[in-house]
mmCIF file of C-alpha atoms in Angstrom:
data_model
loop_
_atom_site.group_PDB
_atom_site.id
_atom_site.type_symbol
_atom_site.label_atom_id
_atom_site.label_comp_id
_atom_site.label_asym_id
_atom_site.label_seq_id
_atom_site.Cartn_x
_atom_site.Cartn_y
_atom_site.Cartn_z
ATOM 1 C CA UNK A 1 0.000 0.000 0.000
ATOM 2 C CA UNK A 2 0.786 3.633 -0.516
ATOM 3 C CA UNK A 3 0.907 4.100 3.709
ATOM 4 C CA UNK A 4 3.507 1.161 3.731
ATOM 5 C CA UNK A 5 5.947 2.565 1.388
ATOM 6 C CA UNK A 6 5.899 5.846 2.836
ATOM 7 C CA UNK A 7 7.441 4.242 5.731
ATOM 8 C CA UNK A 8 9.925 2.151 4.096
ATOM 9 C CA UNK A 9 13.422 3.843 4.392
ATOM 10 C CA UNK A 10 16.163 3.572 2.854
ATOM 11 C CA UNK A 11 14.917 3.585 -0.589
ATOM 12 C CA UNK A 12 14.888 0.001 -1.943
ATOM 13 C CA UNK A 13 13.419 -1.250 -5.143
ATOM 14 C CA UNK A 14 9.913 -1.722 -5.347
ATOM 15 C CA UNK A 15 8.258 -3.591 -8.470
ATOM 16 C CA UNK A 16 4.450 -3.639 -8.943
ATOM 17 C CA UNK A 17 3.434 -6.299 -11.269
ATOM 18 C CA UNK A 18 0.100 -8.364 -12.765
ATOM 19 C CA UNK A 19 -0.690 -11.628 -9.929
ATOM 20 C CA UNK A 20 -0.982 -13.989 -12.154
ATOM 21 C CA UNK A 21 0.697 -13.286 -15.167
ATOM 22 C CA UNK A 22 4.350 -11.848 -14.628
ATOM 23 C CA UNK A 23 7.222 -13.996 -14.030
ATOM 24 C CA UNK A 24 10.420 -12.010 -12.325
ATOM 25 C CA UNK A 25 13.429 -13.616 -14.420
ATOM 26 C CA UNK A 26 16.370 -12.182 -12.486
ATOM 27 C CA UNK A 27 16.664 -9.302 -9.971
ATOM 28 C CA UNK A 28 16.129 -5.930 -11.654
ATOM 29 C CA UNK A 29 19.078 -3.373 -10.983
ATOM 30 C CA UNK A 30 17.513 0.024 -10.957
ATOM 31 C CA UNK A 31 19.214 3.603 -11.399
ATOM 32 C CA UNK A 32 17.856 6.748 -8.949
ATOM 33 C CA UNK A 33 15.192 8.522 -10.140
ATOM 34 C CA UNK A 34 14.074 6.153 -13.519
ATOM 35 C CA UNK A 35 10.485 4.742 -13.036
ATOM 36 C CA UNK A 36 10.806 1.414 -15.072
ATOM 37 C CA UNK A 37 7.550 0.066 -17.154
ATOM 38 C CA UNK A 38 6.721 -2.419 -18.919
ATOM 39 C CA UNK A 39 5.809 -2.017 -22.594
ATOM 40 C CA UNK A 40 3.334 -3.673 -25.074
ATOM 41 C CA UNK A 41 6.168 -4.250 -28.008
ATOM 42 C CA UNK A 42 5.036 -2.655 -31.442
ATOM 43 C CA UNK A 43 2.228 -0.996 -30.311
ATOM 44 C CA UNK A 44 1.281 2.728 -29.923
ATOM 45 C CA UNK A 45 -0.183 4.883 -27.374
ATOM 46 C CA UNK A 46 -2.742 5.955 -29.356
ATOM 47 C CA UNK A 47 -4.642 2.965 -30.546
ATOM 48 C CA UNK A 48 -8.188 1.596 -31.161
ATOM 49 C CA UNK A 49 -8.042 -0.630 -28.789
ATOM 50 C CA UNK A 50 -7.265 1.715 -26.125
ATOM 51 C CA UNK A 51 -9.951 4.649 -26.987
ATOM 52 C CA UNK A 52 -13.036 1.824 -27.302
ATOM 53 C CA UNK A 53 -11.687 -0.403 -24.129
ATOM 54 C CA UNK A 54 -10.165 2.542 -21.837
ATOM 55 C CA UNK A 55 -10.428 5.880 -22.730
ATOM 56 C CA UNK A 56 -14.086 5.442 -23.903
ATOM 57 C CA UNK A 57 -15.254 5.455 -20.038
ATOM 58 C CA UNK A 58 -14.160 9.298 -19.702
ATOM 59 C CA UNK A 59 -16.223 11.633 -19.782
ATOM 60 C CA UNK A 60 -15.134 14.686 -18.304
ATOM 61 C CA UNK A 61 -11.216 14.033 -18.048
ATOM 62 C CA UNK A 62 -10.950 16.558 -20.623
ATOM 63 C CA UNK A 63 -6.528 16.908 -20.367
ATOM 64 C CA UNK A 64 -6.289 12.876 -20.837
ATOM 65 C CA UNK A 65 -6.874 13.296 -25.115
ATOM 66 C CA UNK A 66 -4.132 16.643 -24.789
ATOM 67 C CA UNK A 67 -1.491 14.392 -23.538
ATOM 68 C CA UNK A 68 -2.538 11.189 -25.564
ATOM 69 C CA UNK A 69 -2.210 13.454 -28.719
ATOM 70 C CA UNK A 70 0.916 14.710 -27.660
ATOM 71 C CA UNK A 71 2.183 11.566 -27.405
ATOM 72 C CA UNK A 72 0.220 9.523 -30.257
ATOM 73 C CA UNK A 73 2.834 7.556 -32.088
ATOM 74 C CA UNK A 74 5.187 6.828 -28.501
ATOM 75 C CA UNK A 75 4.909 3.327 -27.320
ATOM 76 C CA UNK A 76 1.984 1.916 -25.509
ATOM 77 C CA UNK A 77 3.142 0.916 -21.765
ATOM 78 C CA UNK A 78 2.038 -1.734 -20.262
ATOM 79 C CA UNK A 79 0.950 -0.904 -16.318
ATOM 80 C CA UNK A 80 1.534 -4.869 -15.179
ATOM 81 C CA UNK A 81 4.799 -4.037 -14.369
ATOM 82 C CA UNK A 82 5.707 -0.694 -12.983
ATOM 83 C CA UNK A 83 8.964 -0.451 -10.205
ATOM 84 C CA UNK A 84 12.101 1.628 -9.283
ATOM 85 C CA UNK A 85 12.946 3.158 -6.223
ATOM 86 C CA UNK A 86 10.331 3.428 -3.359
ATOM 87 C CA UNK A 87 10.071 7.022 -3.751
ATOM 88 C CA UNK A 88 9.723 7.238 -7.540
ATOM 89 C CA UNK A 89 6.917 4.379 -7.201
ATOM 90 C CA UNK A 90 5.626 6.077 -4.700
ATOM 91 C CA UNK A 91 5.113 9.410 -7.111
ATOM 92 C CA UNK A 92 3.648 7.304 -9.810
ATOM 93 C CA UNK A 93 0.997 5.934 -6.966
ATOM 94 C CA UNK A 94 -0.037 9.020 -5.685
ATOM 95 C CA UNK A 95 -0.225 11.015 -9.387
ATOM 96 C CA UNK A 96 -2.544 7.555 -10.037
ATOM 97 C CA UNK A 97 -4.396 7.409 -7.386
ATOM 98 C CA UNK A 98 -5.776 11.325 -7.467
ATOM 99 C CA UNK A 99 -6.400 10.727 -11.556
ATOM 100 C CA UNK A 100 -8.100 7.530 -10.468
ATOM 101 C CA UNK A 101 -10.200 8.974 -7.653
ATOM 102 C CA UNK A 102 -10.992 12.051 -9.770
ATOM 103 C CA UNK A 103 -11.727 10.714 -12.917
ATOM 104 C CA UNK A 104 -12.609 6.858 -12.084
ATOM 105 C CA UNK A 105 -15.083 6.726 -9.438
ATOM 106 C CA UNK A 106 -18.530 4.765 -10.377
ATOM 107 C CA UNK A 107 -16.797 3.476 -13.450
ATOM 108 C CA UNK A 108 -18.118 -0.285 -14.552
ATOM 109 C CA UNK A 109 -14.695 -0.718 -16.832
ATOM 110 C CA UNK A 110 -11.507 -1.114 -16.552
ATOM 111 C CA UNK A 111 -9.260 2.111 -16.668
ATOM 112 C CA UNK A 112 -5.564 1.437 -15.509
ATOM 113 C CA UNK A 113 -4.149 1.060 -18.440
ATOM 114 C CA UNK A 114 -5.479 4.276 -19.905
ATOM 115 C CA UNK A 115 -4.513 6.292 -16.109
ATOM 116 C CA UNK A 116 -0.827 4.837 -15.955
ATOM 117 C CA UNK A 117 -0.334 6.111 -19.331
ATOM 118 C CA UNK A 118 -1.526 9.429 -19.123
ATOM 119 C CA UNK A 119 0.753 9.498 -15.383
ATOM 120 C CA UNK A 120 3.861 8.190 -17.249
ATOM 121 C CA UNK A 121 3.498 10.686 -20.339
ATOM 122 C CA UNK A 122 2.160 13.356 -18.310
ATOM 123 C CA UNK A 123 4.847 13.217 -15.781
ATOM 124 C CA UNK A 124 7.557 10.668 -15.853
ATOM 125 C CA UNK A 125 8.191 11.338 -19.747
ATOM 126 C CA UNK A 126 11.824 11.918 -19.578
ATOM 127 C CA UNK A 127 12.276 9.235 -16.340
ATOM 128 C CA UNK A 128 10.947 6.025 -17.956
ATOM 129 C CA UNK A 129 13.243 3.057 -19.092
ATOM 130 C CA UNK A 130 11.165 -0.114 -20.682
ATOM 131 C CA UNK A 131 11.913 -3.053 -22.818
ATOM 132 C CA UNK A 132 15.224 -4.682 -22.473
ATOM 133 C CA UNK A 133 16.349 -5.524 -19.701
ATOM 134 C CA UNK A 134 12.828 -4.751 -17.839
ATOM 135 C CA UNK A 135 10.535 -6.796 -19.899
ATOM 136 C CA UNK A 136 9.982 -9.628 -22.475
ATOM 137 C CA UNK A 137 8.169 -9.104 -25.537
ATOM 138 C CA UNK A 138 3.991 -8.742 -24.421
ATOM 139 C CA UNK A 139 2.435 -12.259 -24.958
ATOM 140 C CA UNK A 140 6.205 -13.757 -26.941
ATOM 141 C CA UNK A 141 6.746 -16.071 -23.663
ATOM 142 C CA UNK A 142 10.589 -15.430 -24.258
ATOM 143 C CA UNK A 143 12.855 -17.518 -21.853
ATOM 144 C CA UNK A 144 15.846 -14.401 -22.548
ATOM 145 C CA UNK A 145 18.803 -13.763 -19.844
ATOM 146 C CA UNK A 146 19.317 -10.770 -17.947
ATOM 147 C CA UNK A 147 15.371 -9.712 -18.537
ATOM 148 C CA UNK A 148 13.909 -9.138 -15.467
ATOM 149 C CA UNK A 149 10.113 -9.855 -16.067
ATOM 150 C CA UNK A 150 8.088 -11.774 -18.350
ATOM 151 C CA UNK A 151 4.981 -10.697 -18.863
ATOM 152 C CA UNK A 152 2.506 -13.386 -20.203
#
């Protein structure tokens, strides 16, 4: 939880990742200050799946299309696995969380991959390292060394 990491000192690693469908490969090494995503390989942020499944619930988050368009052609990130330092996670959670609570309450859909990406793009642009060595290839099932997570 957001109260638990608070408390956490020094500031270790934390990694954030889907229950039942990330595997952690080998022990990430993370640098100060990156927030480190996974990515959905060869696909872009602004996509049709993503504007019917996600961004199709919002009605009134009016900024979330400004920074989408901004962004259109980046790479889609993928929100089932998100770590770095405690802190930096802990920036990403609380920029989430207010979006979330704002934006998300009453919702029958699913919105977190549509909120992560608008937080990472919005503001963790310049402080993001994904693919290699953070993640596999979304849905490839590769069996590669020194890649910390597989994701499906």
């Amino acid at each position: 939880s957001l109260a638990y990491m608070q408390d956490m000192k020094p500031n270790p690693p934390v990694f954030l990742t889907d229950s039942t469908d990330v595997i952690c490969m080998s022990a990430p090494h993370v640098i100060k200050k990156f927030l480190y995503v996974g990515d959905e390989w060869g696909q872009i942020l602004d996509n049709v799946w993503m504007r019917t499944h996600q961004e199709s619930l919002f009605k009134n988050f009016t900024n979330y299309r400004k920074v989408i368009d901004a962004n259109a052609t980046s790479k889609l990130y993928n929100c089932g696995v998100i770590g770095g330092e405690a802190s930096v996670v802990e920036q990403f959670l609380s920029c989430y969380c207010t979006i979330s609570n704002e934006y998300c309450k009453g919702l029958s859909g699913s919105t977190d991959m549509a909120v992560s990406n608008y937080v990472f793009y919005r503001f963790f642009r310049d402080n993001i390292i994904s693919g290699s060595p953070v993640n596999t290839r979304f849905k490839y099932f590769e069996k590669d060394n020194g890649i910390w997570f597989q994701h499906k």
